[in-house]
Amino acid sequence: MGNGDIGVFGLGTMGSALALNLAEQGFRVAVSNREVEWIGDFVKEAGTLSERIVPCETLPELVAALASPRVVLFMIPSGAPMDAMIEQVAPLLEAGDTIIDAGNADFNDTRRRSAALQARGLHFVGMGVSGGERGARHGPSMMVGGTGHSWQQLRPMAEAIAARYEGSPCVAHVGPDGAGHFVKTVHNGIEYADMQMIAEVYGLLRDGAGQGAAEIGAMFGRWNAGALRSYLIEASAAVLSAVDPASGKAMVDVIEDQAGQKGTGRWTVIEALKLGESASAIEAAVGARGWSSMKETREMAEAVLSGGASEAIVPDETELAEAFEAARILAHAQGFSVMQAASEQFGWGLDLARIAEIWREGCIIRSALLDDLAEALRGSLPHGALVLAPDMASRLGRTVPALRRVVGAAVAAGLPVPAMSASLAWYDSLRQARGTANLIQGQRDFFGMHGFARVGEEGKHHGPWWD
Ligand code: 6PG
């Protein structure tokens, strides 16, 4: 048996960065990779940190290099590759050892794997890691799901390598089995919505007001110096300000308008619907990525589909900023609502305020807003609704009028703002004490005798449609 603190299998971008971060914090890290030739390159890249790195050509070597109880972290593609690695590593481990899946996994898989490994005396951690390569190398935000035992093993290492917000590490044991991967999935769903809404503001200014990339980038730069400060606003300002060395054009103007996706945004929407929730702003963002890839259809449709209005947008920076602020609060509130529903469904006892706290640094959606959300979530939430927290309700009251004007102007100009308008529609649905589902109930009873509740009365009733 060796004296390694942790084994890291998978030396791609994220795995290498995490392994180097661990070594830099003084931990002894055994490393391995499916493509054996990557291991030597990694050790070279580690430089002086290689003193604390134990290169291992095989999984049995990696396991043998670790002190007991062992912790083996996998950073590999999710799905079948993870199941295959579990099958290979589990027979090499002993009761009390922990396997960590640090990739973006479907939490349903994590729950299944946790249960199967628990039956073999092993602990399984599903750990969401956010912050991209730089985050993993210098301080990610991490969402840990697993047993108390595995958290005790992992905690000193996780807290040492995590990003810090005012000294507090951005990592938490959020709950058992799939809780960590679920929370990471919702993080990504919010990430999708935030990115889409920033892109919608960009689209309004580009196509509605004729502004160039640099001008729009400068505006996001100003936003980043104020209340809207966030990593994604900072990233957008940087992307819009960059110039393509090859053509001399704005970099963003030479990038194809077709966005990729690996699945986490979609999972958020699927799970939200399964829980009887609707993360409509996130769904709009996932949908917009889908439509973005239908390039040929859009190229044809631009010429064929008429009915677009052509009113120019007259941008008012303060109004746009307020509209974005409202839409962003609403998209986050949807994400937190989905987590609350999952927590109740699976008995996880998620501490939503703590989750907001560990998202204040290191992760992709880090922003000034998350600190305000953490505070609101610590306070009293009427009906558990973040939008009803006094501070959020008053912020929305101040900023939603601008969202309404911006969405209205976009509609009049024929420009798409699916995520911002979905947020607004959700807000307006919420603030209607009497909505229109009475007619839905009447329709259901008309064609299917499904029955309905009469206002203020117990029991199931039917209408006089067929009398
Ligand atoms: C993060 C990111 C990271 C990655 C996702 C989303 O938190 O560090 O969310 O996990 O960017 O895989 O990627 P897609 O946009 O390709 O779905």
Short mmCIF file of C-alpha atoms and ligand atoms in Angstrom, two decimals:
data_model
loop_
_atom_site.label_atom_id
_atom_site.label_comp_id
_atom_site.label_asym_id
_atom_site.label_seq_id
_atom_site.Cartn_x
_atom_site.Cartn_y
_atom_site.Cartn_z
CA MET A 1 0.00 0.00 0.00
CA GLY A 2 1.25 3.46 -0.88
CA ASN A 3 0.91 6.80 0.86
CA GLY A 4 -0.96 8.71 -1.84
CA ASP A 5 -3.78 10.95 -0.59
CA ILE A 6 -5.86 10.65 -3.74
CA GLY A 7 -5.83 8.97 -7.13
CA VAL A 8 -6.86 10.95 -10.20
CA PHE A 9 -7.81 8.92 -13.26
CA GLY A 10 -8.37 10.90 -16.45
CA LEU A 11 -5.73 13.43 -17.42
CA GLY A 12 -7.75 15.49 -19.88
CA THR A 13 -7.96 19.23 -19.37
CA MET A 14 -10.06 19.15 -16.20
CA GLY A 15 -8.46 16.06 -14.61
CA SER A 16 -4.92 17.41 -15.13
CA ALA A 17 -5.88 20.79 -13.70
CA LEU A 18 -7.46 19.23 -10.59
CA ALA A 19 -4.45 16.93 -10.07
CA LEU A 20 -2.04 19.89 -10.29
CA ASN A 21 -4.20 21.93 -7.91
CA LEU A 22 -4.17 19.04 -5.40
CA ALA A 23 -0.40 18.66 -5.70
CA GLU A 24 0.10 22.40 -5.29
CA GLN A 25 -1.88 22.25 -2.04
CA GLY A 26 0.57 19.65 -0.73
CA PHE A 27 -1.35 16.42 -1.38
CA ARG A 28 0.32 13.31 -2.81
CA VAL A 29 -1.53 12.53 -6.02
CA ALA A 30 -1.35 9.23 -7.90
CA VAL A 31 -2.35 9.77 -11.54
CA SER A 32 -3.30 7.56 -14.44
CA ASN A 33 -4.98 7.73 -17.81
CA ARG A 34 -6.45 5.39 -20.40
CA GLU A 35 -3.97 6.64 -23.03
CA VAL A 36 -0.77 5.78 -21.17
CA GLU A 37 1.33 8.16 -23.27
CA TRP A 38 -0.44 11.19 -21.77
CA ILE A 39 0.93 10.37 -18.32
CA GLY A 40 4.54 11.27 -19.11
CA ASP A 41 3.45 14.54 -20.74
CA PHE A 42 1.43 15.39 -17.66
CA VAL A 43 4.37 14.74 -15.32
CA LYS A 44 6.52 17.06 -17.46
CA GLU A 45 3.84 19.75 -17.34
CA ALA A 46 3.74 19.39 -13.54
CA GLY A 47 7.32 20.71 -13.26
CA THR A 48 8.35 20.97 -9.61
CA LEU A 49 4.92 19.71 -8.51
CA SER A 50 5.89 16.31 -9.91
CA GLU A 51 7.59 15.63 -6.54
CA ARG A 52 4.13 14.95 -5.18
CA ILE A 53 2.85 13.11 -8.27
CA VAL A 54 2.99 9.33 -8.61
CA PRO A 55 2.53 8.31 -12.26
CA CYS A 56 0.78 4.95 -12.65
CA GLU A 57 0.37 3.10 -15.93
CA THR A 58 -2.53 0.93 -14.77
CA LEU A 59 -5.53 1.17 -12.49
CA PRO A 60 -4.20 -1.54 -10.10
CA GLU A 61 -0.97 0.48 -9.79
CA LEU A 62 -2.97 3.62 -9.06
CA VAL A 63 -5.00 1.88 -6.35
CA ALA A 64 -1.84 0.35 -4.86
CA ALA A 65 -0.26 3.80 -4.62
CA LEU A 66 -2.97 5.06 -2.24
CA ALA A 67 -3.21 5.10 1.54
CA SER A 68 -6.28 3.45 3.05
CA PRO A 69 -9.14 4.31 3.10
CA ARG A 70 -8.61 5.17 -0.54
CA VAL A 71 -10.09 7.98 -2.60
CA VAL A 72 -10.09 7.52 -6.37
CA LEU A 73 -11.36 10.42 -8.46
CA PHE A 74 -12.44 9.94 -12.07
CA MET A 75 -12.58 12.83 -14.51
CA ILE A 76 -13.72 11.03 -17.64
CA PRO A 77 -16.65 11.28 -20.07
CA SER A 78 -19.99 10.60 -18.40
CA GLY A 79 -22.25 7.63 -19.15
CA ALA A 80 -20.94 4.23 -20.25
CA PRO A 81 -17.21 5.07 -19.73
CA MET A 82 -17.90 5.77 -16.04
CA ASP A 83 -19.81 2.49 -15.61
CA ALA A 84 -16.93 0.65 -17.28
CA MET A 85 -14.35 2.24 -14.95
CA ILE A 86 -16.45 1.45 -11.86
CA GLU A 87 -16.52 -2.19 -12.93
CA GLN A 88 -12.74 -2.18 -13.23
CA VAL A 89 -11.89 -0.30 -10.03
CA ALA A 90 -14.47 -1.69 -7.58
CA PRO A 91 -12.85 -5.17 -7.29
CA LEU A 92 -9.53 -3.49 -6.43
CA LEU A 93 -11.01 -1.52 -3.52
CA GLU A 94 -12.01 -2.39 0.05
CA ALA A 95 -14.91 -1.46 2.30
CA GLY A 96 -14.63 2.19 3.30
CA ASP A 97 -12.94 3.31 0.08
CA THR A 98 -14.49 6.07 -2.02
CA ILE A 99 -14.92 6.48 -5.76
CA ILE A 100 -15.56 10.02 -7.00
CA ASP A 101 -17.13 10.90 -10.31
CA ALA A 102 -16.11 14.53 -10.82
CA GLY A 103 -17.57 14.86 -14.32
CA ASN A 104 -20.92 16.28 -15.36
CA ALA A 105 -23.04 13.17 -14.82
CA ASP A 106 -26.78 12.59 -14.98
CA PHE A 107 -27.80 12.46 -11.30
CA ASN A 108 -30.03 9.46 -12.02
CA ASP A 109 -26.89 7.50 -12.95
CA THR A 110 -25.20 8.74 -9.78
CA ARG A 111 -28.07 7.52 -7.61
CA ARG A 112 -28.00 4.12 -9.30
CA ARG A 113 -24.21 3.81 -8.93
CA SER A 114 -24.28 4.94 -5.27
CA ALA A 115 -26.83 2.28 -4.39
CA ALA A 116 -24.95 -0.46 -6.27
CA LEU A 117 -21.62 0.42 -4.67
CA GLN A 118 -23.09 0.82 -1.21
CA ALA A 119 -24.19 -2.80 -1.46
CA ARG A 120 -20.50 -3.65 -2.01
CA GLY A 121 -19.36 -1.59 1.01
CA LEU A 122 -17.96 1.18 -1.16
CA HIS A 123 -18.78 4.88 -1.15
CA PHE A 124 -19.61 6.78 -4.28
CA VAL A 125 -19.42 10.54 -4.58
CA GLY A 126 -21.00 12.51 -7.41
CA MET A 127 -19.13 15.79 -7.38
CA GLY A 128 -20.01 18.75 -9.56
CA VAL A 129 -16.94 20.79 -10.42
CA SER A 130 -17.43 24.20 -11.97
CA GLY A 131 -15.05 26.80 -13.25
CA GLY A 132 -13.59 25.32 -16.41
CA GLU A 133 -9.89 24.54 -16.70
CA ARG A 134 -8.69 27.68 -14.93
CA GLY A 135 -11.10 27.07 -12.09
CA ALA A 136 -10.04 23.45 -11.69
CA ARG A 137 -6.39 24.50 -11.64
CA HIS A 138 -6.64 27.48 -9.27
CA GLY A 139 -9.92 27.14 -7.40
CA PRO A 140 -13.19 25.60 -8.60
CA SER A 141 -16.58 25.64 -6.93
CA MET A 142 -17.55 22.09 -5.99
CA MET A 143 -20.87 20.48 -5.13
CA VAL A 144 -20.41 17.19 -3.32
CA GLY A 145 -23.03 14.46 -3.11
CA GLY A 146 -22.26 11.34 -1.09
CA THR A 147 -22.09 9.75 2.33
CA GLY A 148 -20.83 11.52 5.45
CA HIS A 149 -17.90 9.08 5.54
CA SER A 150 -16.76 9.99 2.02
CA TRP A 151 -17.17 13.70 2.78
CA GLN A 152 -14.90 13.32 5.82
CA GLN A 153 -12.28 11.69 3.59
CA LEU A 154 -12.57 14.25 0.85
CA ARG A 155 -13.20 17.41 2.82
CA PRO A 156 -9.63 18.50 3.69
CA MET A 157 -8.57 18.15 0.05
CA ALA A 158 -11.71 19.73 -1.39
CA GLU A 159 -11.56 22.71 0.96
CA ALA A 160 -7.86 23.22 0.21
CA ILE A 161 -8.28 23.33 -3.57
CA ALA A 162 -11.61 25.19 -3.76
CA ALA A 163 -12.13 28.81 -4.72
CA ARG A 164 -12.61 31.12 -1.74
CA TYR A 165 -15.19 33.79 -1.12
CA GLU A 166 -14.01 36.12 1.65
CA GLY A 167 -11.91 33.24 2.98
CA SER A 168 -14.69 30.64 2.96
CA PRO A 169 -14.13 27.67 0.61
CA CYS A 170 -16.63 27.34 -2.22
CA VAL A 171 -17.33 23.67 -1.65
CA ALA A 172 -20.06 21.93 0.32
CA HIS A 173 -21.42 18.49 1.02
CA VAL A 174 -24.83 19.33 -0.40
CA GLY A 175 -26.50 15.97 0.24
CA PRO A 176 -26.35 12.21 -0.36
CA ASP A 177 -25.99 10.20 -3.60
CA GLY A 178 -27.07 12.26 -6.65
CA ALA A 179 -27.51 15.60 -4.87
CA GLY A 180 -24.13 17.02 -5.94
CA HIS A 181 -24.60 16.17 -9.60
CA PHE A 182 -28.18 17.45 -9.51
CA VAL A 183 -27.06 20.80 -8.08
CA LYS A 184 -24.31 21.01 -10.72
CA THR A 185 -26.86 20.23 -13.42
CA VAL A 186 -29.07 23.10 -12.25
CA HIS A 187 -26.00 25.34 -12.04
CA ASN A 188 -25.46 24.62 -15.72
CA GLY A 189 -29.13 25.21 -16.50
CA ILE A 190 -28.84 28.67 -14.94
CA GLU A 191 -25.57 29.11 -16.87
CA TYR A 192 -27.44 28.40 -20.13
CA ALA A 193 -30.18 30.93 -19.27
CA ASP A 194 -27.70 33.61 -18.23
CA MET A 195 -25.65 33.14 -21.41
CA GLN A 196 -28.76 33.22 -23.58
CA MET A 197 -30.11 36.38 -21.98
CA ILE A 198 -26.77 38.13 -22.45
CA ALA A 199 -26.86 36.99 -26.09
CA GLU A 200 -30.39 38.37 -26.41
CA VAL A 201 -29.23 41.80 -25.19
CA TYR A 202 -26.38 41.57 -27.72
CA GLY A 203 -28.87 40.67 -30.47
CA LEU A 204 -31.12 43.63 -29.66
CA LEU A 205 -28.20 46.02 -29.87
CA ARG A 206 -26.69 44.43 -32.99
CA ASP A 207 -29.85 43.85 -35.02
CA GLY A 208 -32.21 46.40 -33.50
CA ALA A 209 -29.85 49.30 -32.97
CA GLY A 210 -27.04 48.58 -35.43
CA GLN A 211 -24.28 48.62 -32.84
CA GLY A 212 -20.94 46.95 -33.45
CA ALA A 213 -19.32 44.28 -31.31
CA ALA A 214 -16.79 46.61 -29.67
CA GLU A 215 -19.49 49.08 -28.64
CA ILE A 216 -21.62 46.31 -27.13
CA GLY A 217 -18.54 44.81 -25.45
CA ALA A 218 -17.79 48.18 -23.87
CA MET A 219 -21.31 48.29 -22.46
CA PHE A 220 -20.91 44.86 -20.88
CA GLY A 221 -17.59 46.09 -19.51
CA ARG A 222 -19.46 48.94 -17.78
CA TRP A 223 -22.09 46.50 -16.48
CA ASN A 224 -19.33 44.39 -15.02
CA ALA A 225 -18.18 47.32 -12.92
CA GLY A 226 -21.59 47.61 -11.21
CA ALA A 227 -24.40 45.58 -9.67
CA LEU A 228 -24.56 43.24 -12.69
CA ARG A 229 -20.97 42.11 -12.15
CA SER A 230 -20.54 38.47 -13.09
CA TYR A 231 -18.06 36.18 -14.72
CA LEU A 232 -20.33 35.65 -17.74
CA ILE A 233 -20.74 39.42 -18.27
CA GLU A 234 -16.95 39.76 -17.99
CA ALA A 235 -16.49 36.91 -20.48
CA SER A 236 -19.01 38.48 -22.88
CA ALA A 237 -17.25 41.85 -22.70
CA ALA A 238 -13.93 40.17 -23.46
CA VAL A 239 -15.32 38.10 -26.34
CA LEU A 240 -17.06 41.09 -27.93
CA SER A 241 -13.97 43.30 -27.61
CA ALA A 242 -11.55 40.80 -29.16
CA VAL A 243 -10.30 41.25 -32.73
CA ASP A 244 -9.59 38.35 -35.09
CA PRO A 245 -5.88 38.52 -35.94
CA ALA A 246 -6.51 36.79 -39.29
CA SER A 247 -9.18 39.14 -40.67
CA GLY A 248 -8.94 42.21 -38.49
CA LYS A 249 -12.70 41.91 -37.86
CA ALA A 250 -14.36 41.60 -34.49
CA MET A 251 -13.73 38.02 -33.38
CA VAL A 252 -17.41 37.43 -32.61
CA ASP A 253 -18.31 38.35 -36.20
CA VAL A 254 -16.26 35.48 -37.61
CA ILE A 255 -17.71 32.84 -35.27
CA GLU A 256 -20.54 30.66 -36.66
CA ASP A 257 -23.87 31.26 -34.88
CA GLN A 258 -24.39 27.60 -33.97
CA ALA A 259 -23.99 26.72 -30.29
CA GLY A 260 -23.01 23.31 -28.99
CA GLN A 261 -24.31 21.63 -25.86
CA LYS A 262 -23.34 18.56 -23.90
CA GLY A 263 -26.61 17.89 -22.13
CA THR A 264 -26.68 19.45 -18.67
CA GLY A 265 -29.02 22.29 -19.67
CA ARG A 266 -31.39 19.77 -21.21
CA TRP A 267 -31.22 17.58 -18.09
CA THR A 268 -32.27 20.55 -15.94
CA VAL A 269 -35.37 21.06 -18.05
CA ILE A 270 -36.22 17.35 -18.17
CA GLU A 271 -35.87 16.98 -14.40
CA ALA A 272 -37.83 20.19 -13.79
CA LEU A 273 -40.72 18.84 -15.83
CA LYS A 274 -40.55 15.46 -14.08
CA LEU A 275 -40.83 17.30 -10.77
CA GLY A 276 -43.89 19.21 -11.95
CA GLU A 277 -41.87 22.41 -12.22
CA SER A 278 -41.15 24.57 -15.23
CA ALA A 279 -37.76 26.14 -15.71
CA SER A 280 -39.08 28.05 -18.71
CA ALA A 281 -36.18 30.53 -18.98
CA ILE A 282 -33.73 27.63 -18.96
CA GLU A 283 -35.85 25.72 -21.47
CA ALA A 284 -35.84 28.77 -23.74
CA ALA A 285 -32.05 28.82 -23.57
CA VAL A 286 -31.73 25.11 -24.34
CA GLY A 287 -34.23 25.50 -27.17
CA ALA A 288 -32.38 28.47 -28.60
CA ARG A 289 -29.19 26.39 -28.81
CA GLY A 290 -31.17 23.73 -30.64
CA TRP A 291 -32.55 26.25 -33.12
CA SER A 292 -29.11 27.75 -33.57
CA SER A 293 -27.89 24.51 -35.05
CA MET A 294 -30.64 24.51 -37.71
CA LYS A 295 -28.59 26.88 -39.79
CA GLU A 296 -29.77 25.84 -43.25
CA THR A 297 -33.44 26.11 -42.28
CA ARG A 298 -32.88 29.57 -40.81
CA GLU A 299 -31.02 30.70 -43.90
CA MET A 300 -33.96 29.70 -46.05
CA ALA A 301 -36.56 31.00 -43.61
CA GLU A 302 -35.03 34.47 -43.49
CA ALA A 303 -36.02 34.90 -47.12
CA VAL A 304 -39.34 33.05 -46.97
CA LEU A 305 -40.99 33.89 -43.65
CA SER A 306 -42.37 37.39 -43.63
CA GLY A 307 -44.16 39.26 -40.88
CA GLY A 308 -41.12 40.63 -39.11
CA ALA A 309 -41.62 44.20 -38.04
CA SER A 310 -38.82 46.61 -38.60
CA GLU A 311 -39.04 49.18 -35.86
CA ALA A 312 -35.56 50.05 -34.72
CA ILE A 313 -34.71 49.63 -31.07
CA VAL A 314 -33.63 52.79 -29.35
CA PRO A 315 -31.32 51.43 -26.69
CA ASP A 316 -31.36 52.90 -23.25
CA GLU A 317 -28.51 51.34 -21.33
CA THR A 318 -30.14 51.75 -17.93
CA GLU A 319 -33.34 50.17 -19.18
CA LEU A 320 -31.52 47.25 -20.76
CA ALA A 321 -29.52 46.72 -17.57
CA GLU A 322 -32.66 46.70 -15.45
CA ALA A 323 -34.40 44.34 -17.87
CA PHE A 324 -31.45 41.97 -17.73
CA GLU A 325 -31.32 42.20 -13.94
CA ALA A 326 -34.99 41.22 -13.65
CA ALA A 327 -34.69 38.36 -16.14
CA ARG A 328 -31.56 37.07 -14.44
CA ILE A 329 -33.18 37.06 -11.00
CA LEU A 330 -36.15 35.17 -12.43
CA ALA A 331 -33.98 32.55 -14.18
CA HIS A 332 -32.01 31.95 -10.98
CA ALA A 333 -35.27 31.73 -9.01
CA GLN A 334 -36.49 29.02 -11.39
CA GLY A 335 -33.28 27.05 -10.85
CA PHE A 336 -33.56 27.31 -7.06
CA SER A 337 -37.20 26.29 -7.24
CA VAL A 338 -36.24 23.14 -9.18
CA MET A 339 -33.61 22.31 -6.54
CA GLN A 340 -36.16 22.81 -3.76
CA ALA A 341 -38.58 20.44 -5.51
CA ALA A 342 -35.85 17.81 -5.98
CA SER A 343 -34.77 18.16 -2.38
CA GLU A 344 -38.31 17.40 -1.24
CA GLN A 345 -38.75 14.56 -3.74
CA PHE A 346 -35.51 12.79 -2.83
CA GLY A 347 -35.30 13.80 0.84
CA TRP A 348 -31.93 15.52 0.35
CA GLY A 349 -32.43 18.46 2.71
CA LEU A 350 -30.59 20.82 0.36
CA ASP A 351 -29.43 24.04 2.02
CA LEU A 352 -30.20 26.42 -0.83
CA ALA A 353 -28.49 29.38 0.85
CA ARG A 354 -25.29 27.36 1.19
CA ILE A 355 -25.52 26.42 -2.48
CA ALA A 356 -25.82 30.10 -3.42
CA GLU A 357 -22.81 30.78 -1.17
CA ILE A 358 -20.56 28.22 -2.85
CA TRP A 359 -21.51 29.68 -6.24
CA ARG A 360 -20.18 33.13 -5.29
CA GLU A 361 -16.66 32.27 -6.46
CA GLY A 362 -14.99 29.74 -8.73
CA CYS A 363 -17.98 28.67 -10.81
CA ILE A 364 -19.15 29.89 -14.19
CA ILE A 365 -22.28 31.65 -12.89
CA ARG A 366 -20.46 33.50 -10.08
CA SER A 367 -21.86 36.98 -9.73
CA ALA A 368 -22.67 39.75 -7.30
CA LEU A 369 -26.29 38.57 -7.48
CA LEU A 370 -25.44 35.23 -5.84
CA ASP A 371 -24.41 36.95 -2.63
CA ASP A 372 -27.77 38.74 -2.55
CA LEU A 373 -29.57 35.47 -3.31
CA ALA A 374 -27.69 33.70 -0.50
CA GLU A 375 -28.84 36.38 1.92
CA ALA A 376 -32.43 36.19 0.67
CA LEU A 377 -32.40 32.38 0.96
CA ARG A 378 -31.16 32.63 4.56
CA GLY A 379 -34.12 34.84 5.40
CA SER A 380 -37.78 33.94 5.41
CA LEU A 381 -39.18 32.83 2.07
CA PRO A 382 -42.96 33.04 1.94
CA HIS A 383 -44.16 29.73 0.41
CA GLY A 384 -40.51 28.83 -0.17
CA ALA A 385 -40.45 31.16 -3.18
CA LEU A 386 -37.26 33.12 -3.72
CA VAL A 387 -39.12 35.77 -5.72
CA LEU A 388 -41.24 36.45 -2.63
CA ALA A 389 -38.22 37.18 -0.42
CA PRO A 390 -38.74 40.86 0.47
CA ASP A 391 -35.50 42.06 -1.14
CA MET A 392 -36.07 40.11 -4.35
CA ALA A 393 -39.72 41.13 -4.60
CA SER A 394 -38.78 44.78 -4.32
CA ARG A 395 -35.91 44.44 -6.80
CA LEU A 396 -38.26 42.79 -9.26
CA GLY A 397 -40.83 45.50 -8.68
CA ARG A 398 -38.19 48.07 -9.60
CA THR A 399 -36.75 46.27 -12.65
CA VAL A 400 -39.62 44.31 -14.24
CA PRO A 401 -41.14 47.44 -15.85
CA ALA A 402 -37.92 47.75 -17.86
CA LEU A 403 -38.05 44.04 -18.76
CA ARG A 404 -41.60 44.56 -19.98
CA ARG A 405 -40.57 47.51 -22.16
CA VAL A 406 -37.53 45.73 -23.58
CA VAL A 407 -39.45 42.53 -24.38
CA GLY A 408 -42.23 44.67 -25.88
CA ALA A 409 -39.75 46.58 -28.05
CA ALA A 410 -38.13 43.31 -29.16
CA VAL A 411 -41.51 41.86 -30.14
CA ALA A 412 -42.37 45.04 -32.04
CA ALA A 413 -39.04 44.87 -33.85
CA GLY A 414 -39.44 41.18 -34.66
CA LEU A 415 -36.32 40.22 -32.72
CA PRO A 416 -36.24 37.01 -30.65
CA VAL A 417 -35.80 37.23 -26.87
CA PRO A 418 -37.04 33.78 -25.83
CA ALA A 419 -35.37 33.58 -22.42
CA MET A 420 -36.18 37.12 -21.33
CA SER A 421 -39.79 36.80 -22.46
CA ALA A 422 -40.12 33.40 -20.74
CA SER A 423 -38.90 34.97 -17.48
CA LEU A 424 -41.43 37.75 -17.83
CA ALA A 425 -44.26 35.34 -18.61
CA TRP A 426 -43.38 33.34 -15.50
CA TYR A 427 -43.36 36.48 -13.38
CA ASP A 428 -46.73 37.54 -14.74
CA SER A 429 -48.18 34.06 -14.20
CA LEU A 430 -46.97 34.07 -10.61
CA ARG A 431 -48.49 37.41 -9.77
CA GLN A 432 -51.98 36.42 -10.96
CA ALA A 433 -53.89 35.14 -7.94
CA ARG A 434 -56.65 33.98 -10.29
CA GLY A 435 -55.21 32.63 -13.51
CA THR A 436 -56.88 30.94 -16.43
CA ALA A 437 -56.58 27.26 -15.46
CA ASN A 438 -60.30 27.30 -14.61
CA LEU A 439 -60.93 27.14 -18.36
CA ILE A 440 -58.36 24.33 -18.75
CA GLN A 441 -60.25 22.39 -16.09
CA GLY A 442 -63.51 23.05 -17.89
CA GLN A 443 -62.01 21.81 -21.17
CA ARG A 444 -60.64 18.68 -19.47
CA ASP A 445 -64.01 17.93 -17.97
CA PHE A 446 -65.77 18.62 -21.28
CA PHE A 447 -63.80 16.09 -23.28
CA GLY A 448 -62.68 13.64 -20.63
CA MET A 449 -64.97 13.95 -17.58
CA HIS A 450 -61.84 14.64 -15.53
CA GLY A 451 -63.75 16.68 -12.96
CA PHE A 452 -62.83 19.96 -11.30
CA ALA A 453 -62.94 21.64 -7.92
CA ARG A 454 -65.59 24.35 -7.52
CA VAL A 455 -64.35 27.62 -6.04
CA GLY A 456 -64.29 27.25 -2.27
CA GLU A 457 -65.89 23.79 -2.23
CA GLU A 458 -64.58 20.32 -1.43
CA GLY A 459 -64.88 17.37 -3.81
CA LYS A 460 -64.94 16.73 -7.51
CA HIS A 461 -67.54 18.27 -9.78
CA HIS A 462 -68.63 18.12 -13.38
CA GLY A 463 -70.05 20.80 -15.66
CA PRO A 464 -73.45 20.82 -17.30
CA TRP A 465 -71.96 20.26 -20.79
CA TRP A 466 -73.70 17.00 -21.52
CA ASP A 467 -76.86 17.39 -19.43
C1 6PG B 1 -18.72 24.66 -15.55
C2 6PG B 1 -19.30 24.49 -16.91
C3 6PG B 1 -18.77 23.26 -17.56
C4 6PG B 1 -19.09 23.20 -19.04
C5 6PG B 1 -20.40 22.48 -19.26
C6 6PG B 1 -21.39 23.12 -20.16
O1 6PG B 1 -19.51 24.77 -14.63
O2 6PG B 1 -17.50 24.68 -15.43
O3 6PG B 1 -20.70 24.41 -16.85
O4 6PG B 1 -19.20 22.18 -16.82
O5 6PG B 1 -19.01 24.41 -19.63
O6 6PG B 1 -20.01 21.24 -19.74
O7 6PG B 1 -21.08 22.81 -21.44
P1 6PG B 1 -22.05 22.85 -22.68
O8 6PG B 1 -22.33 24.30 -22.93
O9 6PG B 1 -21.22 22.25 -23.76
O10 6PG B 1 -23.26 22.06 -22.39
#
